[in-house]
Amino acid sequence: MRGHDGTPRIIVRKADGSHEPFHEEKLVKSLRRAGASDEVIQEILTHLAAHHYGEMTSQQIYEHAFRRLKQHEPFSAARYSLRRALFSLGPTGFPFEDFIAEVFRAQGYVAQAGVRMQGKCLDHEIDLVAERGNTRVFAELKFHNDPSQRTDVKVALYVQARFADLESHARTLAQAAPYLLKKMLITNTKFTQSAIRYASCVGLSLLGWSYPPKGNLRDLIEETRTIPITTLVHLTQTEKDALLARGVLLCRTLLEHPETLEDAGISKTKHDTILDESRYLCGGGRGVYTRW
Amino acid sequence: MRGHDGTPRIIVRKADGSHEPFHEEKLVKSLRRAGASDEVIQEILTHLAAHHYGEMTSQQIYEHAFRRLKQHEPFSAARYSLRRALFSLGPTGFPFEDFIAEVFRAQGYVAQAGVRMQGKCLDHEIDLVAERGNTRVFAELKFHNDPSQRTDVKVALYVQARFADLESHARTLAQAAPYLLKKMLITNTKFTQSAIRYASCVGLSLLGWSYPPKGNLRDLIEETRTIPITTLVHLTQTEKDALLARGVLLCRTLLEHPETLEDAGISKTKHDTILDESRYLCGGGRGVYTRW
């Protein structure tokens, strides 16, 4: 997107304070991924070019695109907002634990959030313990409210030491014997390069929003259609909070128990629209819809 | 300190929000330790009783005592403020690293702050490496700006994992062989109970302001007379900052290089007073004065 003299009209100010020219391909890709039509994508780009120039943050570009997408294709807007929807699960991080447990259940694991376990030196609360076949996953979760905050090597080191303490105990009791143990650190943002280097060196699996390149958190959420209700465009924040407070985390749960909408005090006139949106986003079950 | 009906007049509000009655013995003990005379201690208690009642924080009680002690016996006031003086080394924590290196040097160690070392998985910057005889100390430092902030088990776990990574590498190279390795975590505040339990289980030595009961940071500072210039009552904050910026951390350095006072732009009329105070606090050298 360039001005008449060929210079880029929009400069993106990144979270770390640095700048880069705006590349519309990235925006097009994420809009297409959300299911936006070529027509609407073109409309968004034209509007952006006509009304904006100079410095913008990614967040501002996102908001511009989301607002216009919501006007034209609300269901695509919901998909588009998925990453932000995870942040709306904050600020405590507890719904994030429950949400990740759901993502594992949808993959066929028996999963439990917040499990107390005995290590050699300490009692630990493990954020997620999941089992499938002879594999047992121990996962520590790191939820960030701020999308630009990466999970750093200190967290990876701390998590590794916790698992080492658990393993020292388990080895004594030979408890871990029948299991293939997988140690994980899961975050809703990114990892620093040092965290990635250290984790790969000590055998700690990392799962972030877009890490690893394939099979990352976004991929798993989309494949299993484990869509949080915070994604829904037709719910206000108050309505989302009321549902979360009742333990309703997923669109799927709304479809299975539509009566929770009434329990949460949501106006009857909106129920059908909300259920339509939920059906579109998470389908009737696993694998019914093709990949977004 | 009680009112006419026998109820305590002053209630101490603690950092965690809980309350306890004010016990004057604790205040008396710390004032006596700083060298305050019985007369002045009595004066402080009487003034406190006459002018204060209801809820006070420890900080408020400290400030009251410090103000009056400073009026009557400024040198005792300086000693009394030692713990707070460490906080004035903040907020970056770098002067704290240098300061702790000085405490180790005063004990006969060859000490270096901020040493880069190769681990098996990562390069680490170790806050302090100190050697004396065949003992090598690796120390990680945790500086808190807030006195009520304890160093918790996450820090101990993280530090332990760093040392484990260094040891994995050292073992490969058999570098650590001639040394008795001592791993330490040093803080200017307190440790949580879990941190203490974990550290003792994995062989990590802890050193805090008042932990362990003997040989803690306060004891070491007093025994070695490694007094930070932030303790000096006769310097303003601006003057302290000017000296710190020139790398002058210790009263001892002022005595050895009194010309730094002029370099830092401190008025000549104050030099003698400042040097007198420094001489009183840290003496001419190690072991010249009896224990405070």
XYZ file of C-alpha atoms in Angstrom, chain B residues 99-210:
112
model
C 27.549 -4.239 46.651
C 27.240 -7.978 47.348
C 30.519 -8.530 45.493
C 32.082 -6.063 47.963
C 30.633 -7.983 50.925
C 32.308 -11.133 49.589
C 35.616 -9.351 48.923
C 35.588 -8.094 52.513
C 35.410 -11.752 53.578
C 38.537 -12.565 51.599
C 36.954 -13.811 48.386
C 38.022 -12.894 44.893
C 34.627 -11.826 43.595
C 33.238 -10.737 40.270
C 29.726 -9.494 39.475
C 27.932 -10.346 36.219
C 29.994 -13.221 34.794
C 28.942 -14.890 31.548
C 29.248 -18.658 31.683
C 28.474 -21.484 29.321
C 25.879 -24.061 30.371
C 24.903 -27.198 28.496
C 21.876 -25.551 26.869
C 22.403 -21.817 27.318
C 24.851 -19.044 28.036
C 24.068 -17.585 31.449
C 25.008 -14.397 33.189
C 25.773 -15.334 36.787
C 25.244 -12.381 39.113
C 28.239 -13.235 41.290
C 31.143 -15.660 41.083
C 33.434 -15.723 44.121
C 36.431 -17.864 45.003
C 38.332 -18.392 48.226
C 40.708 -21.321 48.715
C 39.163 -24.315 46.977
C 35.619 -23.014 47.326
C 33.797 -21.456 44.419
C 30.518 -19.671 45.018
C 27.968 -19.191 42.253
C 25.326 -16.750 43.408
C 22.132 -15.523 41.829
C 20.828 -12.252 43.282
C 17.241 -11.144 43.658
C 16.782 -7.497 44.499
C 13.370 -6.237 45.593
C 12.450 -2.554 45.719
C 9.559 -3.342 48.001
C 10.634 -4.486 51.500
C 7.488 -6.583 51.927
C 8.163 -8.607 48.768
C 9.583 -12.032 49.598
C 11.712 -14.086 47.240
C 9.500 -17.047 46.418
C 9.885 -20.642 45.344
C 9.587 -19.806 41.639
C 12.840 -17.870 41.906
C 14.515 -20.719 43.785
C 13.334 -23.208 41.125
C 14.507 -20.993 38.291
C 17.922 -20.479 39.904
C 18.307 -24.184 40.579
C 17.583 -24.974 36.903
C 20.206 -22.429 35.797
C 22.820 -23.967 38.067
C 21.829 -27.450 36.858
C 22.458 -26.303 33.286
C 25.874 -24.913 34.246
C 26.749 -28.101 36.124
C 25.797 -30.285 33.164
C 28.317 -28.387 31.102
C 31.003 -28.243 33.813
C 30.693 -31.967 34.395
C 31.316 -32.621 30.708
C 34.478 -30.595 30.844
C 35.398 -31.767 34.369
C 35.943 -28.084 35.058
C 34.336 -28.066 38.459
C 36.576 -30.850 39.792
C 39.078 -28.850 41.860
C 36.333 -26.807 43.484
C 33.867 -27.295 46.238
C 30.889 -25.689 44.552
C 28.500 -23.614 46.626
C 25.279 -22.519 44.939
C 23.577 -19.501 46.478
C 20.492 -17.353 46.131
C 20.881 -13.952 47.788
C 18.140 -11.389 48.385
C 17.767 -8.108 50.268
C 14.392 -9.174 51.705
C 12.985 -12.461 53.030
C 12.238 -15.881 51.555
C 8.912 -17.679 51.551
C 8.681 -20.916 53.533
C 8.391 -22.950 50.298
C 11.548 -21.342 48.930
C 13.397 -22.274 52.125
C 12.088 -25.850 52.067
C 12.944 -26.366 48.396
C 16.410 -24.781 48.635
C 17.380 -26.871 51.620
C 16.175 -30.008 49.782
C 18.247 -29.374 46.641
C 21.326 -27.951 48.371
C 20.894 -24.319 47.380
C 22.218 -21.919 50.055
C 19.979 -18.985 50.870
C 21.143 -15.632 52.168
C 18.580 -12.956 53.013
C 18.466 -9.832 55.128
C 17.743 -11.807 58.299
